[in-house]
Amino acid sequence: MVETKTVEFNKPVLTGEIAVPGDKSISHRAVMLGSIAKGKTTITGFLDGEDCLRTIDIFQQLGVTIERNGTNVTVESPGMHSWQSPKEELYAGNSGTTARLMLGILAGSHVTSVLTGDEYLSKRPMNRVSVPLKSMNASIEGESDSNLLPLTITGGQLTAMDYAMPIASAQVKSAILFAGLNAEGETSVSEQTVSRDHTERMLEQFGVAIQREGRTVRVQGGSVLTGTDVRVPGDISSAAFFMVAAAMTEGSSVTFKDVGLNPTRTGILDVLENMGAKIDIVEQSTGLGEPFGTVTISHDGLRATEISGDLIPRLIDELPVIALLATQATGNTVIKDAAELRVKETDRITAVTTELKKLGAQIEETEDGMIIHGPTALTGGTLASYGDHRIGMMAAIASLAASGSIEIEDPSCINISYPGFFEDLEKLAFRTNIHR
Ligand code: S3P
């Protein structure tokens, strides 16, 4: 039997203040770089969601000492040379970031390992990483020309390269930069459209002298990383669900404390502003590392917008819930240049259009995006999550605009990035009704 959760609201108003869980991308990288580095790394605000826990499991299998106490993590490593070849397969679960970044790390290590994933991850393309890594001399073998997990990685000495990225992907960029740490010579990666730069910022925090010139990043092979303290801000991609909720429901105003404000991730704030929401931002100062601050989003009418081009990588994970928001906005919202959505945890273009149509939304699927005609009154219904956390959360937020209750199938996938999501929803929304 499929597990379900029913969420129902009656004229909801969202008010109050929350601190969303730690940033998923930054949490993965903190454990990865802490394990590569020599010495002790302490991480505060770590995301204890399923994806990041898989990254911890993997490094523990490689012999790194990692202790976790809730959202506080300590990593103690003598450096990569001390890693052992694991006895069992390394299981990345549902986590594309774990799988793709680990390929870049393992390829330049001295260990041999087999990387696997769950049924969804096993269908996602790994070629985008394994092909460039192979041109650095990496040994990566597996089915479909090493495109699909499981993959066997025989670590060894890599050669540097200059790579011009054909797609905007921080996972690909990061995998190559990690491989470059163990390559002979200088590796460079050039992007056409800037993707999230957490890896670059964190390498600097760990003492690596990377060079950033325009859209090109360079790293020297043999760079030494030293353990450090990492503070993980709240994940703006998680906050986005409640930002949309506040922008969508009349009378609402929600404050987000300590949320990440890295400009490569704040596309959602630009879109909310363009659509008419009221936004207040108080940024806290940062040295090396990630900017963060307090953001308040208040409802103030809602109009359609166009989302395309350079904006896409700055809000790629937020597009499902933005599509939902557009169903409540006046006019036609066009989302394009977002074909990458088709290779996320599920095909998010098909999943979003299929599920929102079940509630009466007027939404069209295009090859690289969606067109949403609003505003439309949404009804209740039963929505599938496709095992995709962001589709599951979009379904829950849809209940705020729906006239009836929404039943979400397989809601446990939400724990991948937002444990405590339903508790936060209940805390913020007035007159909620959630049943298991
Ligand atoms: C991530 C990069 C993005 C994003 C994913 C996390 C990362 O993927 O969708 O959720 O941590 O580097 P792509 O790099 O494939 O765009």
Short mmCIF file of C-alpha atoms and ligand atoms in Angstrom, two decimals:
data_model
loop_
_atom_site.label_atom_id
_atom_site.label_comp_id
_atom_site.label_asym_id
_atom_site.label_seq_id
_atom_site.Cartn_x
_atom_site.Cartn_y
_atom_site.Cartn_z
CA MET A 1 0.00 0.00 0.00
CA VAL A 2 1.27 3.50 -0.86
CA GLU A 3 1.80 5.71 2.17
CA THR A 4 -0.15 9.00 1.91
CA LYS A 5 -0.61 12.23 3.84
CA THR A 6 -3.65 14.51 3.61
CA VAL A 7 -3.29 18.27 3.97
CA GLU A 8 -6.28 20.58 4.14
CA PHE A 9 -6.65 24.31 4.74
CA ASN A 10 -9.56 26.65 5.10
CA LYS A 11 -8.69 30.21 4.08
CA PRO A 12 -5.13 29.93 5.41
CA VAL A 13 -2.93 32.84 6.48
CA LEU A 14 0.77 32.22 7.02
CA THR A 15 2.53 34.27 9.67
CA GLY A 16 5.57 33.97 11.88
CA GLU A 17 9.25 33.22 11.72
CA ILE A 18 11.16 30.07 10.83
CA ALA A 19 14.71 28.89 10.41
CA VAL A 20 14.68 26.29 7.63
CA PRO A 21 17.13 23.34 7.76
CA GLY A 22 20.69 23.69 6.48
CA ASP A 23 21.59 24.06 2.83
CA LYS A 24 21.82 20.70 1.07
CA SER A 25 24.53 21.67 -1.44
CA ILE A 26 26.74 23.26 1.23
CA SER A 27 26.24 20.38 3.70
CA HIS A 28 27.42 17.80 1.13
CA ARG A 29 30.48 19.86 0.26
CA ALA A 30 31.43 20.46 3.90
CA VAL A 31 31.60 16.70 4.57
CA MET A 32 33.42 16.08 1.29
CA LEU A 33 36.08 18.76 1.76
CA GLY A 34 36.41 17.93 5.47
CA SER A 35 37.17 14.34 4.49
CA ILE A 36 39.69 15.32 1.79
CA ALA A 37 41.40 17.82 4.16
CA LYS A 38 43.96 17.05 6.81
CA GLY A 39 42.80 17.79 10.34
CA LYS A 40 39.53 18.56 12.04
CA THR A 41 36.48 20.17 10.43
CA THR A 42 33.45 21.20 12.44
CA ILE A 43 30.16 21.78 10.66
CA THR A 44 27.23 23.59 12.27
CA GLY A 45 23.75 23.79 10.75
CA PHE A 46 24.33 20.56 8.77
CA LEU A 47 21.26 19.27 6.91
CA ASP A 48 20.34 15.95 8.51
CA GLY A 49 18.23 14.99 5.47
CA GLU A 50 18.56 11.63 3.73
CA ASP A 51 20.78 12.88 0.86
CA CYS A 52 23.46 14.40 3.08
CA LEU A 53 23.39 11.40 5.42
CA ARG A 54 24.33 9.21 2.42
CA THR A 55 27.42 11.42 1.89
CA ILE A 56 28.43 10.89 5.54
CA ASP A 57 27.90 7.09 5.24
CA ILE A 58 30.16 6.95 2.19
CA PHE A 59 33.10 8.72 3.84
CA GLN A 60 32.70 6.58 6.95
CA GLN A 61 33.00 3.52 4.67
CA LEU A 62 36.21 5.02 3.28
CA GLY A 63 37.55 5.17 6.85
CA VAL A 64 37.05 8.85 7.71
CA THR A 65 36.01 9.56 11.32
CA ILE A 66 32.73 11.47 11.24
CA GLU A 67 30.56 12.11 14.26
CA ARG A 68 27.13 13.66 14.07
CA ASN A 69 25.03 15.09 16.85
CA GLY A 70 21.88 16.35 15.14
CA THR A 71 22.99 19.23 12.95
CA ASN A 72 26.52 19.41 14.41
CA VAL A 73 29.08 17.30 12.59
CA THR A 74 32.78 16.73 13.24
CA VAL A 75 35.01 15.29 10.53
CA GLU A 76 38.54 14.14 11.41
CA SER A 77 40.74 13.00 8.59
CA PRO A 78 44.47 12.46 8.10
CA GLY A 79 43.80 13.31 4.42
CA MET A 80 42.78 11.33 1.34
CA HIS A 81 45.90 9.14 1.34
CA SER A 82 44.56 7.37 4.46
CA TRP A 83 41.27 6.27 2.86
CA GLN A 84 40.66 2.53 2.50
CA SER A 85 38.97 0.75 -0.41
CA PRO A 86 35.46 0.01 0.90
CA LYS A 87 34.36 -3.59 1.44
CA GLU A 88 30.80 -2.85 0.37
CA GLU A 89 29.31 -0.77 -2.42
CA LEU A 90 29.01 2.98 -1.78
CA TYR A 91 25.28 3.77 -1.77
CA ALA A 92 24.32 7.34 -2.78
CA GLY A 93 20.57 6.72 -2.26
CA ASN A 94 18.53 9.35 -4.15
CA SER A 95 21.33 11.91 -4.13
CA GLY A 96 22.59 13.10 -7.51
CA THR A 97 25.00 15.52 -5.82
CA THR A 98 26.58 12.69 -3.79
CA ALA A 99 26.95 10.46 -6.87
CA ARG A 100 28.33 13.05 -9.28
CA LEU A 101 30.69 14.81 -6.87
CA MET A 102 31.95 11.46 -5.52
CA LEU A 103 32.87 10.40 -9.06
CA GLY A 104 35.23 13.39 -9.29
CA ILE A 105 36.68 12.72 -5.82
CA LEU A 106 37.08 8.94 -6.12
CA ALA A 107 38.61 9.12 -9.60
CA GLY A 108 41.67 10.89 -8.22
CA SER A 109 41.97 8.88 -4.99
CA HIS A 110 43.92 5.61 -4.60
CA VAL A 111 40.85 3.50 -3.72
CA THR A 112 38.70 1.23 -5.86
CA SER A 113 34.98 1.41 -5.25
CA VAL A 114 31.54 0.73 -6.70
CA LEU A 115 29.02 3.56 -6.54
CA THR A 116 25.28 2.71 -6.53
CA GLY A 117 21.98 4.55 -6.02
CA ASP A 118 18.25 4.00 -5.56
CA GLU A 119 15.83 3.20 -8.39
CA TYR A 120 15.48 6.89 -9.36
CA LEU A 121 19.16 7.82 -9.23
CA SER A 122 20.05 4.68 -11.21
CA LYS A 123 18.15 6.17 -14.16
CA ARG A 124 19.87 9.58 -14.06
CA PRO A 125 22.73 10.42 -16.46
CA MET A 126 26.27 10.21 -15.11
CA ASN A 127 27.94 10.77 -18.52
CA ARG A 128 27.97 14.52 -18.00
CA VAL A 129 30.61 13.79 -15.32
CA SER A 130 32.18 10.50 -16.38
CA VAL A 131 32.97 11.63 -19.96
CA PRO A 132 35.04 14.72 -18.94
CA LEU A 133 36.62 12.77 -16.08
CA LYS A 134 37.72 10.08 -18.52
CA SER A 135 39.51 12.72 -20.56
CA MET A 136 41.46 13.42 -17.36
CA ASN A 137 42.47 9.73 -17.43
CA ALA A 138 39.90 8.52 -14.90
CA SER A 139 38.93 4.86 -14.86
CA ILE A 140 35.12 4.69 -14.58
CA GLU A 141 33.28 1.64 -15.83
CA GLY A 142 29.65 0.67 -15.97
CA GLU A 143 26.64 0.05 -18.16
CA SER A 144 25.47 2.25 -21.05
CA ASP A 145 29.01 3.51 -21.63
CA SER A 146 29.40 4.44 -17.95
CA ASN A 147 26.29 6.59 -18.05
CA LEU A 148 24.30 4.74 -15.39
CA LEU A 149 24.98 3.59 -11.85
CA PRO A 150 26.37 1.23 -10.62
CA LEU A 151 29.80 2.46 -11.67
CA THR A 152 33.20 1.04 -10.73
CA ILE A 153 35.84 3.70 -10.10
CA THR A 154 39.49 2.69 -9.97
CA GLY A 155 41.24 5.71 -8.49
CA GLY A 156 44.58 6.83 -9.93
CA GLN A 157 46.74 9.72 -11.06
CA LEU A 158 44.76 12.15 -13.23
CA THR A 159 45.92 14.66 -15.81
CA ALA A 160 44.72 18.27 -15.77
CA MET A 161 42.45 19.68 -18.46
CA ASP A 162 40.63 22.82 -19.59
CA TYR A 163 36.94 22.06 -19.76
CA ALA A 164 34.26 24.20 -21.41
CA MET A 165 30.98 23.13 -19.84
CA PRO A 166 28.22 22.35 -22.37
CA ILE A 167 25.48 22.69 -19.70
CA ALA A 168 25.05 24.87 -16.60
CA SER A 169 25.63 22.36 -13.82
CA ALA A 170 27.34 22.94 -10.49
CA GLN A 171 27.54 19.18 -10.03
CA VAL A 172 29.65 18.80 -13.18
CA LYS A 173 31.78 21.86 -12.37
CA SER A 174 32.40 20.60 -8.83
CA ALA A 175 33.27 17.04 -9.90
CA ILE A 176 35.93 18.36 -12.28
CA LEU A 177 37.36 20.81 -9.75
CA PHE A 178 37.59 18.00 -7.17
CA ALA A 179 39.32 15.78 -9.73
CA GLY A 180 41.62 18.71 -10.53
CA LEU A 181 42.87 18.70 -6.93
CA ASN A 182 44.49 15.34 -7.72
CA ALA A 183 45.57 15.97 -11.30
CA GLU A 184 49.00 16.83 -12.59
CA GLY A 185 48.96 20.50 -13.61
CA GLU A 186 46.27 23.18 -13.62
CA THR A 187 42.63 22.30 -14.34
CA SER A 188 40.19 24.94 -15.52
CA VAL A 189 36.42 24.88 -15.92
CA SER A 190 34.55 27.52 -17.95
CA GLU A 191 30.80 28.03 -17.75
CA GLN A 192 28.47 29.70 -20.25
CA THR A 193 25.94 30.46 -17.54
CA VAL A 194 27.05 30.78 -13.94
CA SER A 195 25.91 27.93 -11.69
CA ARG A 196 26.02 27.83 -7.87
CA ASP A 197 29.55 28.52 -6.60
CA HIS A 198 29.56 26.78 -3.20
CA THR A 199 32.49 24.56 -4.19
CA GLU A 200 34.67 27.52 -5.15
CA ARG A 201 33.86 29.38 -1.94
CA MET A 202 34.44 26.35 0.23
CA LEU A 203 37.73 25.38 -1.43
CA GLU A 204 38.96 28.84 -0.46
CA GLN A 205 37.75 28.28 3.10
CA PHE A 206 39.83 25.08 3.23
CA GLY A 207 42.92 27.01 2.09
CA VAL A 208 43.00 26.24 -1.64
CA ALA A 209 44.18 29.16 -3.79
CA ILE A 210 41.72 28.83 -6.65
CA GLN A 211 41.59 31.50 -9.34
CA ARG A 212 38.29 32.90 -10.56
CA GLU A 213 38.30 35.05 -13.68
CA GLY A 214 34.92 35.82 -15.20
CA ARG A 215 33.25 32.47 -15.82
CA THR A 216 36.44 30.40 -15.51
CA VAL A 217 37.73 28.70 -12.36
CA ARG A 218 41.27 27.26 -12.07
CA VAL A 219 42.64 24.86 -9.51
CA GLN A 220 46.20 23.50 -9.12
CA GLY A 221 46.80 19.79 -8.80
CA GLY A 222 48.33 18.78 -5.46
CA SER A 223 46.65 21.66 -3.55
CA VAL A 224 46.56 20.94 0.17
CA LEU A 225 43.31 21.31 2.13
CA THR A 226 43.30 22.03 5.87
CA GLY A 227 40.33 21.28 8.14
CA THR A 228 38.27 24.31 9.18
CA ASP A 229 34.93 25.38 10.69
CA VAL A 230 31.94 25.59 8.35
CA ARG A 231 28.68 27.29 9.21
CA VAL A 232 25.87 26.08 6.92
CA PRO A 233 23.10 28.67 6.35
CA GLY A 234 19.44 27.72 5.92
CA ASP A 235 18.61 26.32 2.49
CA ILE A 236 16.92 28.95 0.31
CA SER A 237 15.58 26.09 -1.85
CA SER A 238 13.70 24.78 1.21
CA ALA A 239 12.63 28.26 2.30
CA ALA A 240 11.27 28.77 -1.24
CA PHE A 241 8.24 26.56 -0.47
CA PHE A 242 7.13 28.84 2.37
CA MET A 243 8.18 31.98 0.48
CA VAL A 244 5.79 30.94 -2.27
CA ALA A 245 3.16 30.04 0.34
CA ALA A 246 3.40 33.54 1.84
CA ALA A 247 3.34 35.26 -1.57
CA MET A 248 0.32 33.17 -2.63
CA THR A 249 -2.06 33.66 0.31
CA GLU A 250 -3.67 36.96 1.18
CA GLY A 251 -2.68 38.50 4.51
CA SER A 252 0.44 36.33 4.85
CA SER A 253 3.90 37.43 5.94
CA VAL A 254 6.71 35.01 6.87
CA THR A 255 10.22 35.77 8.13
CA PHE A 256 13.13 33.43 7.35
CA LYS A 257 16.08 33.59 9.73
CA ASP A 258 19.67 32.73 8.78
CA VAL A 259 18.79 31.80 5.22
CA GLY A 260 21.52 31.49 2.56
CA LEU A 261 21.79 34.53 0.27
CA ASN A 262 24.48 33.38 -2.15
CA PRO A 263 23.69 35.37 -5.33
CA THR A 264 23.99 32.19 -7.43
CA ARG A 265 20.95 30.86 -5.52
CA THR A 266 18.66 33.85 -5.02
CA GLY A 267 16.73 33.74 -8.30
CA ILE A 268 13.58 32.94 -6.31
CA LEU A 269 13.75 36.39 -4.65
CA ASP A 270 14.02 38.09 -8.06
CA VAL A 271 10.99 36.16 -9.31
CA LEU A 272 8.89 36.88 -6.21
CA GLU A 273 9.70 40.57 -6.58
CA ASN A 274 8.83 40.55 -10.31
CA MET A 275 5.54 38.82 -9.49
CA GLY A 276 4.61 41.53 -6.97
CA ALA A 277 5.43 40.09 -3.54
CA LYS A 278 6.83 42.40 -0.87
CA ILE A 279 10.39 41.45 0.13
CA ASP A 280 12.60 42.70 2.98
CA ILE A 281 16.20 41.49 3.21
CA VAL A 282 18.69 42.13 6.00
CA GLU A 283 21.99 40.58 4.98
CA GLN A 284 24.52 39.70 7.66
CA SER A 285 28.19 40.32 6.96
CA THR A 286 30.42 37.44 5.92
CA GLY A 287 34.12 36.93 5.50
CA LEU A 288 35.14 33.85 3.56
CA GLY A 289 32.20 31.57 3.01
CA GLU A 290 28.52 31.98 2.41
CA PRO A 291 26.38 35.13 2.77
CA PHE A 292 23.17 34.73 4.76
CA GLY A 293 20.54 36.89 6.40
CA THR A 294 16.92 37.44 7.34
CA VAL A 295 14.26 37.64 4.64
CA THR A 296 10.58 38.54 5.05
CA ILE A 297 8.11 37.73 2.28
CA SER A 298 4.62 39.24 2.37
CA HIS A 299 1.66 38.83 0.05
CA ASP A 300 0.98 41.90 -2.08
CA GLY A 301 -0.90 40.80 -5.23
CA LEU A 302 0.49 38.44 -7.87
CA ARG A 303 1.21 38.91 -11.58
CA ALA A 304 2.69 36.62 -14.25
CA THR A 305 6.35 36.75 -15.28
CA GLU A 306 8.89 35.22 -17.68
CA ILE A 307 11.70 33.03 -16.32
CA SER A 308 14.52 32.14 -18.71
CA GLY A 309 18.23 32.38 -19.58
CA ASP A 310 20.80 33.17 -16.88
CA LEU A 311 18.09 33.18 -14.22
CA ILE A 312 17.40 29.45 -14.63
CA PRO A 313 20.47 28.01 -12.82
CA ARG A 314 19.83 30.50 -9.98
CA LEU A 315 16.45 28.91 -9.21
CA ILE A 316 16.48 25.53 -10.96
CA ASP A 317 15.25 23.57 -7.90
CA GLU A 318 12.53 26.13 -7.16
CA LEU A 319 10.77 25.87 -10.54
CA PRO A 320 8.14 23.28 -9.44
CA VAL A 321 6.84 25.51 -6.66
CA ILE A 322 7.19 28.64 -8.82
CA ALA A 323 4.93 26.92 -11.40
CA LEU A 324 2.37 26.42 -8.65
CA LEU A 325 2.64 30.12 -7.69
CA ALA A 326 2.07 31.08 -11.33
CA THR A 327 -1.30 29.28 -11.29
CA GLN A 328 -2.44 32.00 -8.84
CA ALA A 329 -0.91 34.96 -10.74
CA THR A 330 -2.71 37.14 -13.26
CA GLY A 331 -1.52 36.48 -16.82
CA ASN A 332 0.63 33.93 -18.63
CA THR A 333 3.86 32.88 -16.96
CA VAL A 334 6.47 31.44 -19.32
CA ILE A 335 9.31 29.23 -18.06
CA LYS A 336 11.89 28.35 -20.73
CA ASP A 337 15.56 27.29 -21.12
CA ALA A 338 14.93 24.79 -18.30
CA ALA A 339 15.37 21.43 -20.09
CA GLU A 340 17.63 20.37 -17.17
CA LEU A 341 14.41 19.87 -15.19
CA ARG A 342 13.84 16.70 -17.20
CA VAL A 343 16.87 14.98 -15.62
CA LYS A 344 16.28 15.89 -11.98
CA GLU A 345 15.03 13.39 -9.34
CA THR A 346 12.17 12.86 -11.80
CA ASP A 347 11.22 14.62 -15.06
CA ARG A 348 9.98 17.71 -13.25
CA ILE A 349 8.38 19.30 -16.34
CA THR A 350 6.09 16.32 -16.87
CA ALA A 351 5.54 15.73 -13.14
CA VAL A 352 4.57 19.36 -12.38
CA THR A 353 2.23 19.74 -15.36
CA THR A 354 0.59 16.34 -14.79
CA GLU A 355 -0.01 16.90 -11.07
CA LEU A 356 -1.13 20.54 -11.22
CA LYS A 357 -3.57 19.69 -14.02
CA LYS A 358 -5.24 17.23 -11.61
CA LEU A 359 -6.17 20.28 -9.48
CA GLY A 360 -7.57 22.22 -12.44
CA ALA A 361 -4.49 24.32 -13.30
CA GLN A 362 -4.12 25.57 -16.85
CA ILE A 363 -0.57 24.59 -17.56
CA GLU A 364 1.18 23.46 -20.73
CA GLU A 365 4.31 21.40 -21.02
CA THR A 366 6.96 22.62 -23.50
CA GLU A 367 10.24 20.95 -24.45
CA ASP A 368 12.28 23.14 -22.10
CA GLY A 369 9.74 24.51 -19.67
CA MET A 370 6.09 25.30 -19.01
CA ILE A 371 3.46 27.93 -19.76
CA ILE A 372 1.01 28.64 -16.96
CA HIS A 373 -2.22 30.60 -17.47
CA GLY A 374 -3.52 32.23 -14.30
CA PRO A 375 -5.21 32.80 -12.09
CA THR A 376 -7.15 29.54 -11.73
CA ALA A 377 -9.07 28.24 -8.74
CA LEU A 378 -7.52 24.92 -7.67
CA THR A 379 -9.52 21.97 -6.36
CA GLY A 380 -8.40 19.24 -3.99
CA GLY A 381 -7.11 15.89 -5.26
CA THR A 382 -4.61 13.06 -4.88
CA LEU A 383 -1.12 13.95 -6.12
CA ALA A 384 1.86 11.69 -6.77
CA SER A 385 5.31 12.72 -5.49
CA TYR A 386 7.27 10.49 -7.90
CA GLY A 387 9.62 9.88 -4.96
CA ASP A 388 10.80 13.47 -5.58
CA HIS A 389 11.00 15.66 -2.45
CA ARG A 390 10.38 18.89 -4.35
CA ILE A 391 7.25 17.54 -6.08
CA GLY A 392 5.96 16.26 -2.71
CA MET A 393 6.44 19.69 -1.09
CA MET A 394 4.89 21.47 -4.06
CA ALA A 395 1.78 19.27 -3.57
CA ALA A 396 1.59 20.19 0.11
CA ILE A 397 1.89 23.94 -0.65
CA ALA A 398 -0.79 23.58 -3.36
CA SER A 399 -3.25 22.74 -0.58
CA LEU A 400 -2.98 26.38 0.59
CA ALA A 401 -4.61 27.52 -2.66
CA ALA A 402 -6.95 24.54 -3.11
CA SER A 403 -10.63 24.46 -2.22
CA GLY A 404 -10.44 20.84 -1.01
CA SER A 405 -7.94 18.57 0.72
CA ILE A 406 -4.82 17.27 -1.02
CA GLU A 407 -3.63 13.73 -0.53
CA ILE A 408 0.11 13.30 -1.20
CA GLU A 409 1.37 9.87 -2.19
CA ASP A 410 4.73 8.70 -0.82
CA PRO A 411 5.36 11.87 1.25
CA SER A 412 8.40 10.41 3.07
CA CYS A 413 10.66 11.51 0.18
CA ILE A 414 10.36 15.02 1.65
CA ASN A 415 12.91 13.90 4.29
CA ILE A 416 15.53 13.98 1.53
CA SER A 417 15.93 17.74 1.90
CA TYR A 418 13.46 18.96 4.54
CA PRO A 419 12.95 16.84 7.63
CA GLY A 420 10.33 18.68 9.72
CA PHE A 421 8.60 20.17 6.69
CA PHE A 422 5.05 19.32 7.85
CA GLU A 423 5.78 20.60 11.38
CA ASP A 424 6.95 23.93 9.93
CA LEU A 425 3.88 24.06 7.68
CA GLU A 426 1.63 23.52 10.68
CA LYS A 427 3.53 26.09 12.72
CA LEU A 428 3.19 28.82 10.08
CA ALA A 429 -0.26 28.21 8.72
CA PHE A 430 -3.29 29.25 10.62
CA ARG A 431 -6.20 26.74 10.58
CA THR A 432 -4.30 23.72 9.26
CA ASN A 433 -5.46 20.18 9.23
CA ILE A 434 -2.95 17.46 8.49
CA HIS A 435 -3.74 13.75 8.72
CA ARG A 436 -1.52 10.75 8.27
C1 S3P B 1 23.35 20.90 -7.01
C2 S3P B 1 23.30 21.38 -8.28
C3 S3P B 1 22.06 21.39 -9.09
C4 S3P B 1 20.83 21.19 -8.24
C5 S3P B 1 20.98 20.10 -7.24
C6 S3P B 1 22.16 20.40 -6.32
C7 S3P B 1 24.65 20.93 -6.30
O1 S3P B 1 22.15 20.34 -10.03
O2 S3P B 1 19.70 20.93 -9.04
O3 S3P B 1 19.83 19.98 -6.45
O4 S3P B 1 24.66 20.78 -5.06
O5 S3P B 1 25.68 21.10 -6.97
P1 S3P B 1 22.95 20.54 -11.42
O6 S3P B 1 24.35 20.84 -11.09
O7 S3P B 1 22.82 19.26 -12.16
O8 S3P B 1 22.24 21.67 -12.12
#
